[in-house]
Amino acid sequence: MTTARQYPATIAAPVEHELVVKKSRFLGLAHPVASPEEAEAVIARVKKQAWDARHHCVAMVTGLLGDQARSSDDGEPSGTAGMPILEVIRRRELTDVVVVVTRYFGGVKLGAGGLVRAYSSAASETLDLAALVRRETLTRATLVVPHADAGRYDNLLRDWAGTHGATLGEPVYGAQAELELWAPPAELERLQADVASASNGSLAVVVGEERVVDVPGG
């Protein structure tokens, strides 16, 4: 049995949240991104929209394995903003996300500890609102059947996918019908056995390449 590699999750869509601490407003934005360049574009847009804010503190994690990270305190005391936001992202094992916390100063200084707590809380409460998307490796499996049997096996694969964490691909109709399924590697032996059982051993699944896919509800 093959064990699928584990990947960090990401978020499905942008989310925003406001936190007020001793009259300072902390506006959190968490945004899914595909690259550091896309993250920078999000940051630039926030700075343009909230041009009158005192600080725009940022952390981003990108890459399929979450191996690229950046953070910025944007004028807050070193280590009190960007890194705390980044730690929130890291603790949640997320990637391909940028979090921007915009601060409107309320006239009361929070001190280093207060800033860390405020920026951490703003990032955490913002991400609490996000729907997660998990990522996993699926393997392509194809089943070639006569056209007369396509409907029956399409239903078989559809039902099977729903209970084994798989997704249906697009069928191809040529001389015969080629049905496609993307299945977790650990489920391939079960798929082979179920197809063999349903066809009395006359059909076999052909295993192909792997790909990493986004699966809602991580």
Rosetta silent file (secondary structure, phi, psi, omega in degrees, C-alpha in Angstrom):
SEQUENCE: MTTARQYPATIAAPVEHELVVKKSRFLGLAHPVASPEEAEAVIARVKKQAWDARHHCVAMVTGLLGDQARSSDDGEPSGTAGMPILEVIRRRELTDVVVVVTRYFGGVKLGAGGLVRAYSSAASETLDLAALVRRETLTRATLVVPHADAGRYDNLLRDWAGTHGATLGEPVYGAQAELELWAPPAELERLQADVASASNGSLAVVVGEERVVDVPGG
SCORE:     score description
SCORE:     0.000 S_00000001
   1 L     0.000  133.643 -179.611    0.000    0.000    0.000 S_00000001
   2 L   -88.651  135.906  176.350    1.316    3.448   -0.966 S_00000001
   3 L   -96.304  124.225 -178.363    1.293    6.235    1.615 S_00000001
   4 L   -72.537  143.027  176.808    0.347    9.619    0.146 S_00000001
   5 L   -69.824  143.830  179.221    2.623   12.545    0.833 S_00000001
   6 L   -92.538  134.060  179.449    1.200   15.168    3.164 S_00000001
   7 L  -121.977  150.392  173.614    0.982   18.768    1.936 S_00000001
   8 L   -62.215  151.479  175.738    0.091   21.987    3.759 S_00000001
   9 E   -83.594  173.726  171.032   -3.463   23.222    3.211 S_00000001
  10 E  -134.867 -171.021  179.366   -4.434   26.613    1.846 S_00000001
  11 E  -110.913  152.393 -172.524   -7.548   28.793    2.069 S_00000001
  12 L   -79.002  -33.040 -172.991  -10.422   28.784   -0.385 S_00000001
  13 L  -158.665  161.251  178.586  -11.133   32.514   -0.620 S_00000001
  14 L   -63.162  145.597  174.680  -10.150   35.881    0.896 S_00000001
  15 E  -137.073  150.099 -179.654  -11.466   36.693    4.369 S_00000001
  16 E  -129.902  153.823 -178.993  -11.365   39.905    6.423 S_00000001
  17 E  -158.075  144.802  178.061  -11.719   40.661   10.122 S_00000001
  18 E  -116.845  135.982  177.762  -11.382   43.708   12.381 S_00000001
  19 E  -127.889  133.849  177.676   -9.962   43.701   15.901 S_00000001
  20 E  -112.867  124.743  179.383   -9.861   46.744   18.211 S_00000001
  21 E  -129.635  112.659  178.989   -7.224   46.855   20.959 S_00000001
  22 L    48.013   51.045  175.141   -6.997   49.983   23.149 S_00000001
  23 L    75.342   -9.817  173.253   -8.489   52.152   20.393 S_00000001
  24 E   -82.962  134.925  177.434   -6.109   50.847   17.691 S_00000001
  25 E   -98.199  128.094  176.924   -7.923   49.152   14.802 S_00000001
  26 E  -113.950  112.164 -177.940   -6.303   46.059   13.341 S_00000001
  27 E  -102.155  111.501 -177.968   -7.785   45.091    9.983 S_00000001
  28 E   -95.557  137.962  172.896   -6.842   41.563    8.996 S_00000001
  29 E  -131.873  124.525  171.669   -6.939   40.212    5.453 S_00000001
  30 E  -112.476  128.769 -172.239   -6.033   36.621    4.568 S_00000001
  31 E  -135.630  129.718  175.153   -5.812   36.010    0.827 S_00000001
  32 E   -70.353  140.938  179.878   -4.961   32.866   -1.161 S_00000001
  33 L  -140.676  156.593 -179.495   -2.061   33.392   -3.581 S_00000001
  34 L  -102.525   -9.085 -176.423   -0.189   31.253   -6.085 S_00000001
  35 L  -163.604  163.247  174.751    3.204   32.980   -5.815 S_00000001
  36 H   -59.328  -34.186  179.988    5.174   35.642   -3.909 S_00000001
  37 H   -65.118  -39.508  177.455    4.502   38.016   -6.809 S_00000001
  38 H   -67.192  -37.279  176.864    0.765   37.541   -6.429 S_00000001
  39 H   -62.778  -42.715  179.485    1.126   38.133   -2.688 S_00000001
  40 H   -62.762  -35.184  177.581    2.981   41.377   -3.341 S_00000001
  41 H   -65.768  -39.119  176.754    0.150   42.508   -5.606 S_00000001
  42 H   -63.077  -45.234 -179.733   -2.358   41.863   -2.799 S_00000001
  43 H   -60.731  -44.575 -179.882   -0.193   43.847   -0.362 S_00000001
  44 H   -61.654  -37.757  179.727    0.121   46.734   -2.813 S_00000001
  45 H   -66.928  -40.813  178.292   -3.643   46.811   -3.268 S_00000001
  46 H   -63.231  -44.250 -179.164   -4.220   46.930    0.497 S_00000001
  47 H   -63.153  -35.520  178.955   -1.717   49.762    0.914 S_00000001
  48 H   -70.048  -41.810 -177.954   -3.416   51.729   -1.856 S_00000001
  49 H   -71.405  -40.668 -178.950   -6.886   51.225   -0.418 S_00000001
  50 L  -108.593   55.817 -173.714   -5.883   51.942    3.196 S_00000001
  51 L   -65.097  -21.603 -175.396   -3.319   54.637    2.372 S_00000001
  52 L   -94.155    5.744  179.728   -4.005   56.535    5.596 S_00000001
  53 L   -79.526  156.263 -178.273   -3.165   53.637    7.948 S_00000001
  54 L   -75.257  -41.807 -175.264   -0.043   53.722   10.128 S_00000001
  55 E  -141.549  147.335  171.252    1.200   50.193    9.384 S_00000001
  56 E  -127.882   92.760 -175.123    0.580   47.307    6.990 S_00000001
  57 E   -93.066  142.217 -163.747    2.270   44.304    8.581 S_00000001
  58 E  -138.226  147.904  164.761    2.586   41.203    6.496 S_00000001
  59 E  -145.951  143.551  176.915    3.460   37.531    6.415 S_00000001
  60 E  -139.964  147.351  171.416    3.235   35.110    3.531 S_00000001
  61 E  -130.620  128.488 -178.664    3.959   31.433    3.005 S_00000001
  62 E  -135.643  169.630 -178.792    4.079   30.050   -0.535 S_00000001
  63 L    99.365  146.027 -178.213    5.079   26.917   -2.403 S_00000001
  64 L   -54.689  -36.730 -179.635    3.471   23.494   -2.531 S_00000001
  65 L   -97.431    4.505 -178.408    5.479   22.439    0.533 S_00000001
  66 L    66.982   34.444 -173.593    5.255   25.852    2.224 S_00000001
  67 L   -94.812    3.624  176.376    9.011   26.289    1.855 S_00000001
  68 E  -120.004  128.481 -177.561    8.982   30.000    0.986 S_00000001
  69 E  -143.951  145.067  175.246    8.162   32.568    3.667 S_00000001
  70 E  -143.711  154.469  174.066    8.474   36.323    4.136 S_00000001
  71 E  -151.369  158.882  179.640    7.325   38.775    6.759 S_00000001
  72 E  -146.258  135.248  175.774    7.473   42.503    7.404 S_00000001
  73 L   -86.362  -14.367  176.740    6.955   44.635   10.516 S_00000001
  74 L    45.676   48.946  175.321    6.391   47.733    8.353 S_00000001
  75 L    95.614  -14.212  172.912    7.688   50.158   10.939 S_00000001
  76 L   -73.691  158.688  179.118    6.497   48.397   14.078 S_00000001
  77 L   -52.898  140.553 -173.872    9.260   47.394   16.544 S_00000001
  78 L   -52.703  129.546  175.856   11.283   44.497   15.154 S_00000001
  79 L    84.866    1.547 -175.480    9.705   41.097   15.740 S_00000001
  80 L   -98.122   -7.379 -173.160    6.377   42.398   17.055 S_00000001
  81 L  -133.710  -67.699 -175.687    4.212   42.088   13.934 S_00000001
  82 H   -59.155  -48.173 -178.439    5.418   40.207   10.858 S_00000001
  83 H   -66.136  -42.239  175.477    6.905   37.232   12.698 S_00000001
  84 H   -59.548  -38.772  176.480    3.901   36.746   15.009 S_00000001
  85 H   -63.926  -44.599  179.861    1.616   36.724   11.944 S_00000001
  86 H   -60.990  -38.895  179.633    3.939   34.249   10.236 S_00000001
  87 H   -63.832  -34.929  176.786    3.889   31.998   13.293 S_00000001
  88 H   -62.954  -44.782  179.026    0.100   31.871   13.133 S_00000001
  89 H   -62.916  -44.398 -178.518    0.268   30.717    9.511 S_00000001
  90 H   -63.227  -43.798 -178.671    2.971   28.169   10.340 S_00000001
  91 H   -61.437  -31.385 -179.565    1.085   26.736   13.319 S_00000001
  92 L   -87.162   -0.784  177.823   -1.922   26.149   11.108 S_00000001
  93 L    55.408   53.358  179.429    0.259   24.431    8.498 S_00000001
  94 E  -109.517  156.548  172.702   -0.943   26.640    5.649 S_00000001
  95 L  -144.570  173.534 -177.861    0.705   27.667    2.415 S_00000001
  96 L    51.058   49.661  179.205   -0.054   29.832   -0.615 S_00000001
  97 E  -145.045  143.429  171.313   -1.533   32.476    1.628 S_00000001
  98 E  -121.622  137.229  176.666   -0.681   36.072    2.513 S_00000001
  99 E  -119.403  123.918  177.032   -1.958   37.764    5.667 S_00000001
 100 E  -115.461  125.833  175.185   -1.931   41.555    5.905 S_00000001
 101 E  -114.943  111.430 -178.527   -2.803   43.253    9.183 S_00000001
 102 E   -94.163  129.537 -177.921   -3.398   46.974    8.724 S_00000001
 103 E  -113.901  127.463  168.768   -3.187   49.110   11.863 S_00000001
 104 E  -102.395  112.091 -174.639   -4.860   52.431   12.487 S_00000001
 105 L   -65.388  132.055 -176.851   -3.119   53.803   15.580 S_00000001
 106 L  -100.709    6.171  176.554   -5.525   54.748   18.348 S_00000001
 107 L    95.705   -6.674  179.528   -3.205   56.922   20.391 S_00000001
 108 L  -116.038  120.702  179.081   -2.378   54.349   23.067 S_00000001
 109 L   -71.524  140.582 -175.719    0.944   52.525   22.876 S_00000001
 110 L   -99.921  -14.417 -175.757    0.638   48.775   23.371 S_00000001
 111 H    76.675  163.693 -176.018    4.233   47.872   24.150 S_00000001
 112 H   -59.440  -46.714 -179.139    6.119   45.012   22.500 S_00000001
 113 H   -64.220  -39.622  179.229    4.116   42.260   24.217 S_00000001
 114 H   -66.028  -37.072  178.178    0.833   43.968   23.464 S_00000001
 115 H   -66.268  -44.329  178.376    1.747   44.342   19.789 S_00000001
 116 H   -57.727  -47.043 -179.747    2.678   40.672   19.493 S_00000001
 117 H   -63.824  -41.406 -177.321   -0.631   39.653   21.039 S_00000001
 118 H   -66.642  -46.773 -178.963   -2.626   42.081   18.899 S_00000001
 119 H   -69.304  -38.203  176.297   -1.060   41.080   15.591 S_00000001
 120 H   -62.021  -45.735 -178.393   -1.204   37.373   16.465 S_00000001
 121 H   -64.885  -42.236  179.632   -4.851   37.662   17.464 S_00000001
 122 H   -61.181  -44.055  179.236   -5.775   39.643   14.359 S_00000001
 123 H   -66.389  -44.622 -176.725   -4.143   37.043   12.110 S_00000001
 124 H   -65.348  -45.674 -178.689   -5.588   34.113   14.022 S_00000001
 125 H   -68.174  -31.261  175.730   -9.144   35.461   14.166 S_00000001
 126 H   -67.007  -47.191 -179.258   -9.008   36.322   10.469 S_00000001
 127 H   -68.234  -23.958  175.137   -7.877   32.821    9.518 S_00000001
 128 H   -58.582  -26.725 -176.193  -10.583   31.363   11.767 S_00000001
 129 L   -85.463  -10.462 -172.895  -13.058   32.652    9.191 S_00000001
 130 L   -83.082  138.777  168.998  -11.378   30.965    6.226 S_00000001
 131 L   -81.191  132.684 -176.054  -12.619   27.796    4.574 S_00000001
 132 E   -92.780  151.355  175.377   -9.672   25.458    4.138 S_00000001
 133 E  -124.081  116.710  178.817   -8.616   23.560    1.062 S_00000001
 134 E   -87.594  159.559  179.325   -6.458   20.518    1.641 S_00000001
 135 E  -122.236  137.260  179.872   -4.016   19.215   -0.915 S_00000001
 136 E  -149.126  160.355  178.008   -3.337   15.617   -1.665 S_00000001
 137 E   -86.202  128.338  173.165   -1.794   13.368   -4.264 S_00000001
 138 E  -120.894  149.071 -179.007   -4.191   11.511   -6.534 S_00000001
 139 E  -110.604  138.128  179.696   -3.276    8.939   -9.163 S_00000001
 140 E   -75.311  129.761  176.362   -4.898    8.698  -12.582 S_00000001
 141 E  -129.753  129.496 -179.369   -6.719    5.441  -13.192 S_00000001
 142 E  -119.426  148.465  179.813   -8.424    4.634  -16.485 S_00000001
 143 E  -132.240  118.047 -179.027  -10.873    1.940  -17.381 S_00000001
 144 E   -98.837  122.871 -175.540  -11.533    1.095  -21.044 S_00000001
 145 E  -135.839  156.767  172.744  -14.929   -0.498  -21.661 S_00000001
 146 L   -61.621  149.703 -178.534  -17.250   -1.177  -24.610 S_00000001
 147 H   -55.296  -36.182 -177.942  -19.721    1.629  -25.274 S_00000001
 148 H   -63.757  -24.481 -178.208  -22.599   -0.639  -24.305 S_00000001
 149 H  -101.188   -1.178 -172.444  -21.132   -0.990  -20.809 S_00000001
 150 H   -59.651  -43.639 -177.925  -20.039    2.638  -20.344 S_00000001
 151 H   -62.335  -42.934 -178.282  -23.098    3.715  -18.365 S_00000001
 152 H   -64.924  -44.341 -177.578  -22.864    0.849  -15.908 S_00000001
 153 H   -76.652  -26.955  173.939  -19.163    1.336  -15.211 S_00000001
 154 H   -63.961  -42.584  177.127  -19.510    5.105  -15.088 S_00000001
 155 H   -64.714  -39.428  178.502  -22.061    4.639  -12.302 S_00000001
 156 H   -60.115  -48.676 -178.391  -19.767    2.148  -10.599 S_00000001
 157 H   -67.599  -35.327  179.808  -16.833    4.557  -10.630 S_00000001
 158 H   -63.826  -46.619  178.237  -19.044    7.466   -9.565 S_00000001
 159 H   -64.551  -41.123 -178.585  -20.310    5.560   -6.523 S_00000001
 160 H   -63.763  -43.005 -179.116  -16.815    4.275   -5.759 S_00000001
 161 H   -59.817  -38.762 -176.778  -15.311    7.777   -5.924 S_00000001
 162 H   -66.076  -20.131 -177.825  -17.836    9.072   -3.417 S_00000001
 163 H  -113.573    1.930 -177.112  -16.730    6.619   -0.747 S_00000001
 164 H  -130.327   18.976  175.608  -12.980    6.443   -1.413 S_00000001
 165 L    68.042   27.464 -178.563  -11.848   10.067   -1.655 S_00000001
 166 L  -107.369  167.193  176.266  -11.540    9.963   -5.448 S_00000001
 167 E  -131.307  144.525  178.631  -12.730   12.321   -8.197 S_00000001
 168 E   -79.715  141.942  172.398  -14.027   11.527  -11.670 S_00000001
 169 L   -96.973 -167.540  179.867  -12.199   12.763  -14.730 S_00000001
 170 L   -89.589  126.699  176.764  -13.563   13.397  -18.201 S_00000001
 171 L   -70.488  151.292  177.408  -14.532   10.292  -20.192 S_00000001
 172 E  -121.640  128.165 -177.965  -13.171    9.914  -23.716 S_00000001
 173 E  -110.476  108.629  175.048  -15.271    8.161  -26.350 S_00000001
 174 L  -122.211 -129.745  175.282  -13.374    6.598  -29.242 S_00000001
 175 L   -60.801  -34.260  172.538  -13.518    3.051  -30.476 S_00000001
 176 L  -131.670  173.313  177.752  -14.320    2.249  -26.858 S_00000001
 177 E   -90.415  128.733  177.660  -15.198    4.372  -23.825 S_00000001
 178 E  -109.667  109.208 -178.402  -12.253    5.411  -21.654 S_00000001
 179 E   -94.845  140.955 -174.049  -13.397    6.302  -18.149 S_00000001
 180 E  -122.342  139.126  178.450  -11.078    8.284  -15.895 S_00000001
 181 E  -139.051  141.691  173.712  -10.777    8.425  -12.133 S_00000001
 182 E  -111.698  114.894 -170.442   -8.278   10.189   -9.875 S_00000001
 183 E  -123.097  150.629  172.768   -7.824    8.128   -6.721 S_00000001
 184 L   -59.518  138.318 -178.854   -5.677    8.270   -3.581 S_00000001
 185 H   -52.309  -36.428 -177.311   -2.640    5.988   -4.068 S_00000001
 186 H   -69.062  -14.008 -177.015   -3.615    3.950   -1.001 S_00000001
 187 H  -100.337   -1.127 -173.412   -6.969    3.080   -2.609 S_00000001
 188 H   -65.171  -39.641  179.113   -5.676    1.766   -5.951 S_00000001
 189 H   -62.748  -41.064  177.448   -5.524   -1.877   -4.888 S_00000001
 190 H   -63.284  -41.268  178.590   -9.112   -1.674   -3.683 S_00000001
 191 H   -61.074  -46.938  178.672  -10.155   -0.079   -6.982 S_00000001
 192 H   -57.652  -44.747 -177.919   -8.481   -2.850   -8.967 S_00000001
 193 H   -66.074  -40.883 -178.172  -10.197   -5.493   -6.854 S_00000001
 194 H   -68.500  -38.799  177.798  -13.619   -3.865   -7.090 S_00000001
 195 H   -67.568  -42.407  178.124  -13.405   -3.471  -10.873 S_00000001
 196 H   -60.563  -40.583  179.756  -12.214   -7.062  -11.252 S_00000001
 197 H   -66.137  -42.828 -177.160  -15.110   -8.248   -9.104 S_00000001
 198 H   -68.901  -27.640 -176.108  -17.699   -6.199  -11.015 S_00000001
 199 L  -105.475   10.360 -176.572  -16.424   -7.437  -14.380 S_00000001
 200 L    55.063   36.002  175.821  -15.782  -11.039  -13.376 S_00000001
 201 L    81.261    5.014 -177.004  -12.109  -10.440  -14.020 S_00000001
 202 L   -86.118  -16.826 -179.005  -12.539   -9.247  -17.601 S_00000001
 203 L  -123.015  150.094  177.436  -11.510   -5.623  -16.968 S_00000001
 204 L  -138.242  145.140  177.378   -8.520   -4.053  -15.284 S_00000001
 205 L   -80.343  138.260  175.303   -7.715   -0.495  -14.298 S_00000001
 206 E  -100.584  121.514 -177.532   -4.662    1.120  -15.914 S_00000001
 207 E   -88.856  132.993 -178.067   -2.691    3.228  -13.437 S_00000001
 208 E  -119.110 -141.043 -173.136   -1.137    6.443  -14.747 S_00000001
 209 E   -78.948  169.124  176.012    0.507    9.597  -13.485 S_00000001
 210 E  -107.345  155.377  171.837    0.080   11.436  -10.186 S_00000001
 211 E  -148.832  157.011  175.528   -0.954   15.015   -9.580 S_00000001
 212 E   -96.357  127.918 -176.378   -1.559   17.209   -6.561 S_00000001
 213 E  -123.277  154.368  174.369   -5.131   18.446   -6.319 S_00000001
 214 E   -89.140  131.326 -178.687   -7.033   20.875   -4.116 S_00000001
 215 E  -123.358  114.952 -179.615   -9.803   19.248   -2.098 S_00000001
 216 E   -58.145  151.193  175.058  -12.352   21.528   -0.324 S_00000001
 217 L    86.803   31.792 -179.988  -12.921   20.999    3.364 S_00000001
 218 L   -64.900    0.000    0.000   -9.317   20.549    4.542 S_00000001
